[in-house]
């Protein structure tokens, strides 16, 4: 297949299956455009991946003839002064020489054989020069290197370049190579484990994700923090264990959520859970999960954050820091005892934090108005693809192909705020699913619904109706104000809007005006004149930047001219290796160009300290490239002295390091490489 075909196939599918799935007919254009975009992107990924794998296989093909001798040498080798780099250079593994493909793939293949050789020597030394089983296993991998693509290499192709494992396997087989799929699966598991162990900072009270610089939680004001996995899910199933519901699922007197119209409710403690175990009593300071016979607390679901508040008994108080749901629709109150003790069977009063609940309700109703506005501005193809309804902000993911224009965003925001000012009634109705859909209620495409659903409607007659179990304001006027903060892409055909309402909007606008006030004070201008003043300063700044750049280029010429006297001739080749001052990386290239122009035939390696780290640039004139000198290989070995890496083309390459104190030592190495 030499051209895209999936979009054409999709058109036929819509024509043939549209009578069964009318929604694909309605969204035909959107579906076709998304497929075209994805197919184009995949084609680009394929092109890059093919070039990389060509280099990967080409390097092996060019060097596998040396493998038998290398393996024999290593089998008889005993720890000595030689290192892996010298051994590989001895057997022709340094430099290019691959027949086809890209340098990136060749570098990956070279890194693999280099790592294996290094590991073998390390293991051999650890075993006191005896060829034990671990060393033999590594030697076996080295022996197979010329015929087998390692799991790590397959993983890098997949993870870094998006190249499908199946294609790697197929192409390798066509060229006579095998693929270590077991090793690939091990690398995938390592990646999953890394993701599980990455810890991020969160508020200990409400689980809001925090920045390292946050002194307190922006959502609840708490200064208590905790660290958890980056993919942390705030549900009782994760925090308290998957068996939470087993202890209460068969208790028929547990009633559903009763907090749509009341924030206080008298109930009874049905179950207390500590570390995934049922207990009869919890005491002051103890963290636990608490299940009530009925509750006004909304359990986190459908993107809406769980409620917080207090549960009070005659003998103690329990602070609810989050509320979650576990199957089958059991609500678990997570938190800790602040006073006294609570016992299973206690009669309690459950009190939801009303101000926080109202903040959440404002944002939830605003998402319904936002979807209404987006469908009016962008078209009926807009559908919700995810959401977050928190007390401090809302996030709404939706289907749309392109970035929204400034005008579209303004129009969307205007529609939402107009509906807020109309103070329309917001109400929920329990109605049959079929009737709700017939009336025009919007349902999430991948959500499963029962025979009876809750439809949240706005206005009489309603202008918006969505199947929704969340909490909302009583009328749109309670939202106060709606402001869009950002609109971004989260994938092909998917956009994301983040916005604030009510107190969150007030805080956001206060912050913006505070910034404006500080800017006007700094500039000595009125708010009306700030834009002109900033434009004038930017123009002046750009003018000064151009002047400074001209001076820096002149300085680069003078430095390059002064370096000419340091040129040496080694093995008939002019070599210039020097440390230079530079505030711009581009200056290194300018100097190398001037030196090559002046010296005609030369190997140039320049080093500098940039951003407190060593940076190297190597340049080789075409005549010396023809003689086998390679800037990429030279700069790579130089950078290794400073704990760095890099590379590039034969005529020009750049690399960076870690240890600036080794810059001079690295530059001294250049002469020995010629």
XYZ file of C-alpha atoms in Angstrom:
674
model
C 0.000 0.000 0.000
C 1.630 3.248 -1.115
C -1.060 5.739 -0.117
C -3.525 6.339 2.767
C -6.618 4.152 2.530
C -8.348 4.025 5.927
C -10.335 7.224 5.350
C -11.736 5.763 2.116
C -12.580 2.544 3.932
C -14.331 4.573 6.638
C -16.488 6.328 4.032
C -17.650 2.947 2.743
C -18.290 1.745 6.299
C -20.483 4.770 7.021
C -22.463 4.163 3.825
C -22.942 0.452 4.539
C -23.550 0.593 8.313
C -25.181 3.999 8.722
C -28.704 2.571 8.918
C -27.678 0.555 11.999
C -25.569 3.287 13.625
C -27.146 6.631 12.653
C -24.665 8.535 14.846
C -21.792 7.709 12.456
C -23.764 9.282 9.600
C -24.300 12.433 11.679
C -20.590 12.663 12.473
C -19.267 11.398 9.137
C -17.094 14.439 8.310
C -15.575 14.536 11.777
C -14.784 10.808 11.715
C -13.156 11.045 8.273
C -11.002 14.037 9.277
C -9.773 12.360 12.468
C -8.844 9.197 10.536
C -7.032 11.252 7.872
C -5.043 13.094 10.546
C -4.165 9.907 12.397
C -3.162 8.127 9.197
C -0.920 11.045 8.237
C 0.708 11.079 11.677
C 1.224 7.324 11.582
C 2.867 7.666 8.170
C 5.310 10.211 9.602
C 6.025 7.934 12.572
C 6.565 5.043 10.174
C 9.053 7.012 8.060
C 11.142 7.976 11.090
C 10.951 4.473 12.563
C 11.949 2.844 9.269
C 15.025 5.047 9.048
C 16.008 4.167 12.617
C 15.507 0.427 12.134
C 17.480 0.547 8.869
C 20.407 1.981 10.815
C 19.911 -0.573 13.590
C 20.017 -3.509 11.173
C 22.548 -1.947 8.817
C 25.111 -1.438 11.578
C 24.754 -5.073 12.640
C 25.079 -6.289 9.066
C 28.233 -4.233 8.591
C 29.884 -5.468 11.808
C 28.606 -8.973 12.461
C 31.486 -10.468 10.489
C 33.775 -9.417 13.342
C 31.623 -11.114 15.990
C 33.305 -14.582 15.989
C 36.756 -13.065 16.600
C 35.401 -10.703 19.270
C 33.672 -13.562 21.101
C 36.811 -15.745 20.961
C 38.888 -12.875 22.327
C 36.448 -12.229 25.177
C 36.167 -15.934 26.008
C 39.937 -16.086 26.583
C 40.185 -12.574 28.047
C 41.029 -12.045 31.694
C 40.770 -8.715 33.567
C 43.536 -6.406 32.422
C 44.051 -2.723 31.714
C 42.047 -2.741 28.497
C 38.518 -1.340 28.591
C 35.468 -2.171 26.491
C 35.884 0.860 24.212
C 39.449 -0.125 23.270
C 38.446 -3.731 22.633
C 35.563 -2.723 20.374
C 37.788 -0.247 18.516
C 40.293 -3.072 17.977
C 37.569 -5.095 16.243
C 36.267 -2.227 14.105
C 33.193 -1.248 16.110
C 34.074 2.453 16.388
C 32.881 4.737 13.625
C 30.313 4.378 10.901
C 30.441 1.723 8.244
C 26.835 0.628 8.163
C 25.461 0.015 4.719
C 22.046 1.642 4.961
C 19.786 3.629 7.242
C 19.966 6.362 9.812
C 22.679 7.292 12.257
C 20.285 7.097 15.218
C 19.583 3.415 14.682
C 23.268 2.689 14.154
C 24.075 4.500 17.383
C 21.481 2.426 19.265
C 23.024 -0.797 17.917
C 26.529 0.426 18.798
C 25.415 1.327 22.325
C 23.994 -2.173 22.775
C 27.211 -4.013 21.869
C 29.208 -1.489 23.910
C 26.996 -2.017 26.980
C 27.146 -5.813 26.643
C 30.936 -5.776 26.359
C 31.254 -3.466 29.348
C 28.878 -5.630 31.404
C 30.861 -8.743 30.462
C 34.164 -7.229 31.599
C 32.599 -6.003 34.836
C 31.105 -9.433 35.535
C 34.364 -11.169 34.668
C 36.250 -8.965 37.111
C 33.609 -9.622 39.774
C 34.082 -13.371 39.237
C 37.853 -13.052 39.707
C 38.635 -13.803 36.082
C 36.653 -17.039 36.067
C 34.075 -17.468 33.313
C 31.077 -18.164 35.536
C 27.466 -18.596 34.522
C 26.499 -14.858 34.644
C 29.475 -13.927 32.449
C 28.684 -16.792 30.064
C 25.106 -15.550 29.719
C 26.322 -12.060 28.781
C 28.819 -13.574 26.344
C 25.926 -15.486 24.784
C 24.083 -12.200 24.262
C 27.190 -10.721 22.630
C 27.429 -13.754 20.341
C 23.778 -13.339 19.316
C 24.086 -9.552 18.841
C 24.814 -9.850 15.125
C 21.635 -11.859 14.509
C 19.241 -10.743 17.250
C 17.568 -7.401 18.068
C 17.554 -7.019 21.848
C 14.432 -6.327 23.900
C 15.887 -2.969 24.945
C 16.334 -1.905 21.310
C 12.807 -2.995 20.369
C 11.535 -1.070 23.388
C 13.411 2.098 22.368
C 11.968 1.877 18.869
C 8.492 1.557 20.364
C 8.770 3.979 23.281
C 10.843 6.779 21.725
C 9.812 6.606 18.071
C 6.347 5.029 18.321
C 7.375 2.193 16.002
C 5.053 -0.836 16.390
C 6.633 -3.989 17.804
C 4.881 -6.087 15.163
C 6.549 -4.101 12.364
C 9.961 -4.370 14.011
C 9.501 -8.154 14.209
C 8.313 -8.390 10.603
C 11.088 -6.225 9.120
C 13.764 -7.978 11.194
C 12.527 -11.385 10.011
C 12.626 -10.238 6.374
C 16.301 -9.270 6.838
C 17.203 -12.496 8.638
C 17.220 -11.150 12.206
C 15.366 -12.454 15.257
C 13.728 -10.261 17.920
C 13.860 -10.697 21.698
C 10.161 -10.230 22.512
C 10.591 -11.569 26.041
C 13.179 -8.875 26.699
C 10.825 -6.271 25.236
C 8.057 -7.365 27.614
C 10.487 -7.086 30.524
C 11.353 -3.521 29.489
C 7.653 -2.675 29.295
C 7.142 -4.013 32.808
C 10.090 -1.940 34.047
C 8.474 1.153 32.555
C 5.165 0.345 34.240
C 6.992 -0.135 37.528
C 8.745 3.223 37.116
C 5.377 4.870 36.549
C 3.997 3.199 39.659
C 6.875 4.353 41.834
C 7.018 7.992 40.684
C 5.722 10.072 43.551
C 3.949 13.399 43.255
C 2.992 15.923 45.901
C -0.653 16.074 46.929
C -2.747 17.705 49.614
C -3.283 15.231 52.469
C -6.763 16.632 53.085
C -8.366 16.744 49.615
C -5.762 15.006 47.361
C -5.365 18.040 45.062
C -2.112 17.794 43.092
C 0.376 20.415 44.335
C 3.444 22.171 42.974
C 6.648 21.812 44.991
C 6.484 25.573 45.643
C 2.946 25.499 47.085
C 2.891 26.533 50.745
C -0.718 25.445 51.120
C -3.382 23.656 49.090
C -5.118 26.046 46.635
C -8.324 24.006 46.983
C -8.772 23.686 50.749
C -5.969 25.761 52.280
C -4.447 22.811 54.158
C -0.692 22.725 54.775
C -0.650 18.936 55.195
C 0.901 17.092 52.245
C 1.512 13.541 51.112
C 3.279 11.865 48.217
C 1.693 9.223 46.043
C 2.021 7.516 42.645
C 1.580 9.755 39.625
C -1.362 7.635 38.476
C -2.919 7.776 41.964
C -6.697 7.285 41.817
C -8.633 8.751 44.714
C -10.998 5.860 45.328
C -11.633 3.654 48.301
C -10.778 0.661 46.133
C -7.177 1.871 45.910
C -6.774 3.347 49.378
C -8.718 0.764 51.380
C -8.520 -2.339 49.195
C -10.674 -4.069 46.630
C -12.498 -6.079 49.304
C -14.036 -3.028 50.960
C -17.499 -3.688 49.634
C -17.463 -7.389 50.517
C -18.098 -6.687 54.197
C -21.193 -4.606 53.553
C -22.517 -5.594 50.147
C -24.999 -8.051 51.623
C -26.456 -5.556 54.122
C -29.773 -4.661 52.469
C -30.500 -1.660 54.703
C -27.754 0.456 53.078
C -29.507 3.259 51.201
C -28.223 5.358 48.305
C -26.873 8.897 48.320
C -29.425 11.299 49.843
C -27.535 14.585 49.515
C -29.024 16.257 46.453
C -31.100 18.629 48.568
C -29.595 18.353 52.051
C -26.070 18.753 53.418
C -26.911 17.380 56.884
C -28.305 13.948 57.544
C -28.739 11.633 60.520
C -27.543 8.099 59.870
C -25.936 5.009 61.389
C -22.395 3.644 61.018
C -22.646 0.360 59.128
C -18.946 -0.455 58.814
C -15.514 0.820 59.872
C -12.456 -0.119 57.818
C -8.800 0.222 58.792
C -6.050 -1.087 56.506
C -8.563 -3.172 54.539
C -9.924 -4.813 57.680
C -13.272 -4.386 59.388
C -13.024 -3.049 62.955
C -15.621 -2.289 65.602
C -14.106 0.970 66.875
C -11.773 3.748 65.735
C -10.090 6.237 68.048
C -8.573 9.720 67.935
C -5.843 10.101 65.309
C -6.761 6.871 63.524
C -7.260 6.922 59.730
C -10.172 4.864 58.461
C -12.906 4.329 55.925
C -16.412 4.792 57.241
C -19.631 3.506 55.633
C -23.035 4.880 56.623
C -26.507 3.452 56.223
C -27.275 6.548 54.124
C -25.238 9.676 53.467
C -25.417 13.242 52.120
C -21.747 12.937 51.034
C -21.273 12.630 47.269
C -18.770 9.906 46.406
C -16.238 10.756 43.721
C -17.659 9.692 40.355
C -17.974 10.843 36.773
C -15.196 13.389 37.135
C -16.798 15.115 40.133
C -14.649 15.329 43.257
C -15.902 13.646 46.409
C -17.287 15.692 49.299
C -15.470 16.573 52.510
C -16.896 17.465 55.910
C -17.553 15.894 59.316
C -19.334 12.888 60.798
C -20.310 13.501 64.419
C -21.373 10.934 67.007
C -22.115 11.392 70.722
C -18.655 10.017 71.505
C -16.463 11.493 68.773
C -15.849 13.388 65.538
C -14.562 12.091 62.205
C -13.053 14.455 59.609
C -13.943 13.356 56.066
C -11.081 14.275 53.712
C -12.457 12.489 50.642
C -15.489 10.422 49.688
C -15.257 7.555 47.199
C -17.443 4.864 45.691
C -16.810 1.146 45.403
C -18.999 -1.408 43.640
C -21.877 -1.867 43.964
C -22.409 1.861 44.542
C -21.248 1.879 48.168
C -20.000 5.232 49.460
C -16.878 5.210 51.634
C -15.951 8.257 53.726
C -12.168 8.486 54.035
C -10.550 10.466 56.826
C -9.485 10.325 60.456
C -10.879 10.681 63.991
C -10.328 14.191 65.377
C -11.991 13.683 68.768
C -12.945 10.715 70.933
C -13.986 7.501 69.233
C -16.618 6.084 66.877
C -18.134 2.614 66.994
C -19.984 0.474 64.456
C -23.713 0.982 65.042
C -23.332 4.562 66.365
C -26.012 7.048 65.394
C -24.282 10.005 63.762
C -24.903 13.297 62.019
C -23.159 13.597 58.655
C -22.350 17.214 57.740
C -21.002 18.102 54.282
C -18.710 21.124 53.812
C -21.375 23.310 52.191
C -19.095 25.998 50.779
C -16.887 23.432 49.043
C -19.927 21.519 47.745
C -21.307 24.755 46.261
C -17.968 25.474 44.559
C -18.094 21.999 42.990
C -21.746 22.451 41.986
C -20.935 25.775 40.284
C -18.238 24.104 38.218
C -20.403 21.082 37.391
C -23.361 23.096 36.117
C -20.888 25.274 34.204
C -19.605 22.202 32.317
C -23.168 21.540 31.111
C -23.478 25.157 29.941
C -20.033 24.909 28.348
C -21.043 21.863 26.294
C -24.203 23.704 25.212
C -22.139 26.723 24.128
C -19.500 24.644 22.324
C -22.151 22.833 20.287
C -23.606 26.209 19.289
C -20.230 27.732 18.369
C -18.384 24.733 16.872
C -21.167 22.391 15.787
C -23.159 19.346 16.834
C -20.111 17.079 16.463
C -18.882 18.308 19.858
C -19.196 15.570 22.475
C -17.838 15.279 25.992
C -14.813 13.005 26.207
C -13.970 13.459 29.875
C -14.157 16.008 32.650
C -12.890 17.066 36.038
C -15.155 18.959 38.402
C -13.139 20.153 41.397
C -13.882 22.935 43.881
C -11.276 25.288 42.417
C -11.616 24.643 38.673
C -13.234 22.605 35.925
C -11.765 20.726 33.006
C -13.780 19.682 29.972
C -12.467 17.386 27.216
C -14.377 17.329 23.944
C -14.241 16.161 20.343
C -13.042 18.785 17.868
C -10.347 18.721 15.198
C -8.653 22.109 15.398
C -7.622 24.652 18.007
C -10.356 27.129 18.830
C -9.796 30.678 17.642
C -9.763 33.628 20.010
C -13.140 34.671 18.623
C -14.642 31.196 19.185
C -13.401 31.146 22.773
C -14.823 34.603 23.436
C -18.160 33.634 21.901
C -18.292 30.423 23.963
C -17.534 32.298 27.168
C -20.122 34.960 26.304
C -22.867 32.333 25.782
C -22.125 30.645 29.120
C -22.142 33.931 31.037
C -25.345 35.026 29.296
C -27.058 31.842 30.527
C -25.683 32.474 34.013
C -27.169 35.990 34.065
C -30.546 34.601 32.975
C -30.610 32.696 36.302
C -32.198 29.628 34.707
C -33.585 26.874 36.922
C -31.455 23.716 37.231
C -33.229 20.502 38.212
C -32.868 16.723 38.088
C -35.516 14.261 36.920
C -35.651 10.490 37.337
C -37.060 9.235 34.026
C -36.827 6.129 31.797
C -33.628 6.057 29.720
C -35.523 5.716 26.438
C -37.686 8.746 27.210
C -34.653 10.836 28.189
C -32.932 10.098 24.872
C -36.131 10.802 22.920
C -36.372 14.181 24.666
C -32.850 15.021 23.497
C -30.829 14.387 26.651
C -27.097 13.961 26.015
C -25.558 10.679 27.163
C -21.855 9.815 27.289
C -21.051 7.505 24.376
C -19.119 4.894 26.407
C -21.216 5.044 29.598
C -23.598 2.257 30.626
C -27.010 3.340 31.923
C -29.865 1.568 33.690
C -33.512 1.559 32.669
C -34.165 4.651 34.816
C -31.735 7.564 34.693
C -31.289 10.999 36.211
C -31.472 13.794 33.658
C -30.180 17.208 34.738
C -32.009 19.960 32.879
C -31.371 23.684 32.640
C -34.202 26.118 31.909
C -37.968 25.782 31.424
C -38.440 24.676 28.713
C -34.979 23.161 29.027
C -32.103 24.367 26.849
C -29.757 21.655 28.131
C -30.407 18.087 29.280
C -27.679 15.612 30.203
C -27.743 12.230 31.907
C -25.852 13.037 35.092
C -25.721 11.836 38.682
C -23.704 14.778 40.000
C -24.614 17.733 42.191
C -25.585 21.099 40.732
C -26.661 24.609 41.681
C -30.391 25.341 41.956
C -30.181 28.079 39.326
C -27.471 29.239 36.936
C -27.169 32.614 38.656
C -25.434 30.878 41.569
C -22.445 30.197 39.299
C -21.658 33.919 39.350
C -19.114 34.157 36.552
C -17.396 31.778 34.124
C -13.920 32.363 32.685
C -11.899 30.176 30.292
C -8.250 29.883 31.324
C -6.922 27.695 28.507
C -7.800 25.576 25.476
C -5.326 22.897 24.412
C -4.952 19.672 22.436
C -4.859 16.328 24.261
C -4.797 14.070 21.189
C -6.071 13.658 17.654
C -9.541 15.180 17.420
C -9.591 15.959 21.156
C -9.438 19.368 22.846
C -9.422 20.424 26.493
C -10.814 23.564 28.099
C -9.889 24.569 31.639
C -12.008 27.202 33.325
C -13.010 28.713 36.655
C -16.287 29.915 38.152
C -17.537 31.656 41.279
C -14.858 32.082 43.917
C -12.261 30.468 41.651
C -13.009 33.015 38.912
C -12.875 35.857 41.435
C -9.485 34.677 42.680
C -8.185 34.242 39.119
C -9.292 37.732 38.070
C -7.906 39.263 41.283
C -4.559 37.656 40.486
C -4.619 38.952 36.899
C -5.455 42.492 38.022
C -2.756 42.304 40.687
C -0.241 41.392 37.982
C -1.527 44.236 35.803
C -1.223 46.650 38.747
C 2.375 45.571 39.408
C 3.244 45.942 35.721
C 1.725 49.436 35.508
C 3.660 50.486 38.603
C 6.911 49.090 37.210
C 6.378 50.814 33.862
C 5.059 54.035 35.345
C 2.045 53.862 33.036
C -1.723 53.752 33.431
C -3.586 50.479 32.648
C -4.837 52.028 29.385
C -1.283 52.823 28.274
C 0.377 49.550 29.323
C 0.032 47.826 25.939
C 1.642 50.726 24.042
C 4.371 51.020 26.668
C 5.193 47.303 26.513
C 5.212 47.350 22.680
C 7.629 50.269 22.745
C 9.906 48.499 25.230
C 9.854 45.263 23.214
C 10.837 47.173 20.064
C 13.672 48.847 21.956
C 14.769 45.537 23.496
C 14.863 43.790 20.108
C 16.947 46.639 18.733
C 19.439 46.230 21.607
C 19.492 42.458 21.142
C 20.430 42.900 17.484
C 23.214 45.284 18.509
C 24.526 42.859 21.143
C 24.362 39.987 18.640
C 26.420 41.981 16.146
C 29.028 42.684 18.852
C 29.098 39.015 19.879
C 29.631 37.933 16.276
C 32.475 40.406 15.946
C 33.962 39.014 19.160
C 33.616 35.459 17.802
C 35.630 36.479 14.733
C 38.393 37.922 16.915
C 38.484 34.838 19.149
C 38.604 32.549 16.100
C 41.443 34.582 14.588
C 43.396 34.406 17.852
C 43.006 30.602 17.883
C 44.712 30.108 14.504
C 48.122 30.171 16.161
C 47.176 27.147 18.312
C 46.760 24.873 15.277
C 48.932 21.726 15.376
C 49.721 19.134 12.724
C 49.283 15.512 13.848
C 49.833 12.638 11.415
C 49.621 15.117 8.570
C 46.306 16.549 9.784
C 45.754 20.083 11.076
C 44.091 19.922 14.500
C 42.715 22.752 16.604
C 41.317 21.983 20.047
C 40.527 24.878 22.363
C 38.419 26.153 25.241
C 36.573 29.340 24.317
C 34.319 31.819 26.140
C 30.776 31.943 24.771
C 27.383 33.195 25.924
C 25.675 31.595 22.895
C 25.911 28.069 21.524
C 25.562 29.532 18.034
C 28.889 31.320 18.591
C 30.701 27.961 18.662
C 29.403 27.159 15.209
C 30.297 30.627 13.917
C 33.867 30.189 15.217
C 34.211 26.702 13.723
C 32.969 27.964 10.338
C 35.538 30.782 10.375
C 38.339 28.398 11.372
C 37.460 25.878 8.652
C 37.327 28.692 6.106
C 40.746 30.005 7.152
C 42.534 26.661 7.574
C 40.886 24.907 4.576
C 41.694 21.390 5.855
C 41.301 20.894 9.607
C 39.694 19.046 12.531
C 38.263 21.607 14.971
C 36.995 20.828 18.478
C 35.809 23.720 20.628
C 34.588 23.525 24.207
C 32.827 25.992 26.473
C 30.805 26.174 29.689
C 27.166 26.927 28.926
C 24.420 26.915 31.548
C 27.032 25.651 34.038
C 27.713 22.513 31.958
C 30.391 21.633 29.390
C 29.424 21.778 25.719
C 31.557 20.587 22.789
C 31.424 21.206 19.065
C 33.446 19.295 16.480
C 33.859 20.190 12.812
C 35.774 18.319 10.092
C 36.433 19.634 6.585
C 35.138 17.480 3.655
C 38.601 16.318 2.546
C 39.302 14.839 5.980
C 35.852 13.249 6.139
C 36.811 11.441 2.937
C 39.903 10.150 4.754
C 37.738 8.638 7.526
C 37.637 11.369 10.172
C 34.197 11.747 11.715
C 33.097 14.741 13.819
C 30.288 12.726 15.423
C 32.628 10.001 16.680
C 35.245 12.504 17.854
C 32.842 14.666 19.857
C 31.151 11.593 21.358
C 34.436 10.319 22.819
C 35.447 13.783 24.010
C 32.109 14.275 25.792
C 32.403 10.916 27.576
C 35.307 12.315 29.625
C 32.850 14.791 31.183
C 30.135 12.170 31.700
C 28.187 13.253 28.642
C 27.099 12.094 25.231
C 26.100 13.412 21.836
C 26.904 13.115 18.182
C 25.928 14.235 14.746
C 27.125 14.104 11.176
C 30.621 13.402 9.910
C 31.299 17.089 9.134
C 29.623 18.661 12.146
C 28.542 17.411 15.590
C 27.731 18.682 19.058
C 27.714 17.087 22.520
C 27.134 17.996 26.136
C 28.585 16.824 29.428
C 27.935 16.861 33.171
C 31.240 17.737 34.841
C 32.564 21.152 33.871
C 35.784 20.553 35.832
C 36.833 17.967 33.230
C 36.488 20.275 30.216
C 40.247 20.802 29.768
C 40.973 17.074 30.162
C 38.364 16.274 27.509
C 39.866 18.731 25.027
C 43.352 17.261 25.572
C 41.980 13.892 24.394
C 41.383 15.261 20.875
C 45.009 14.929 19.771
C 45.099 11.227 20.680
C 42.026 10.610 18.513
C 43.643 11.885 15.307
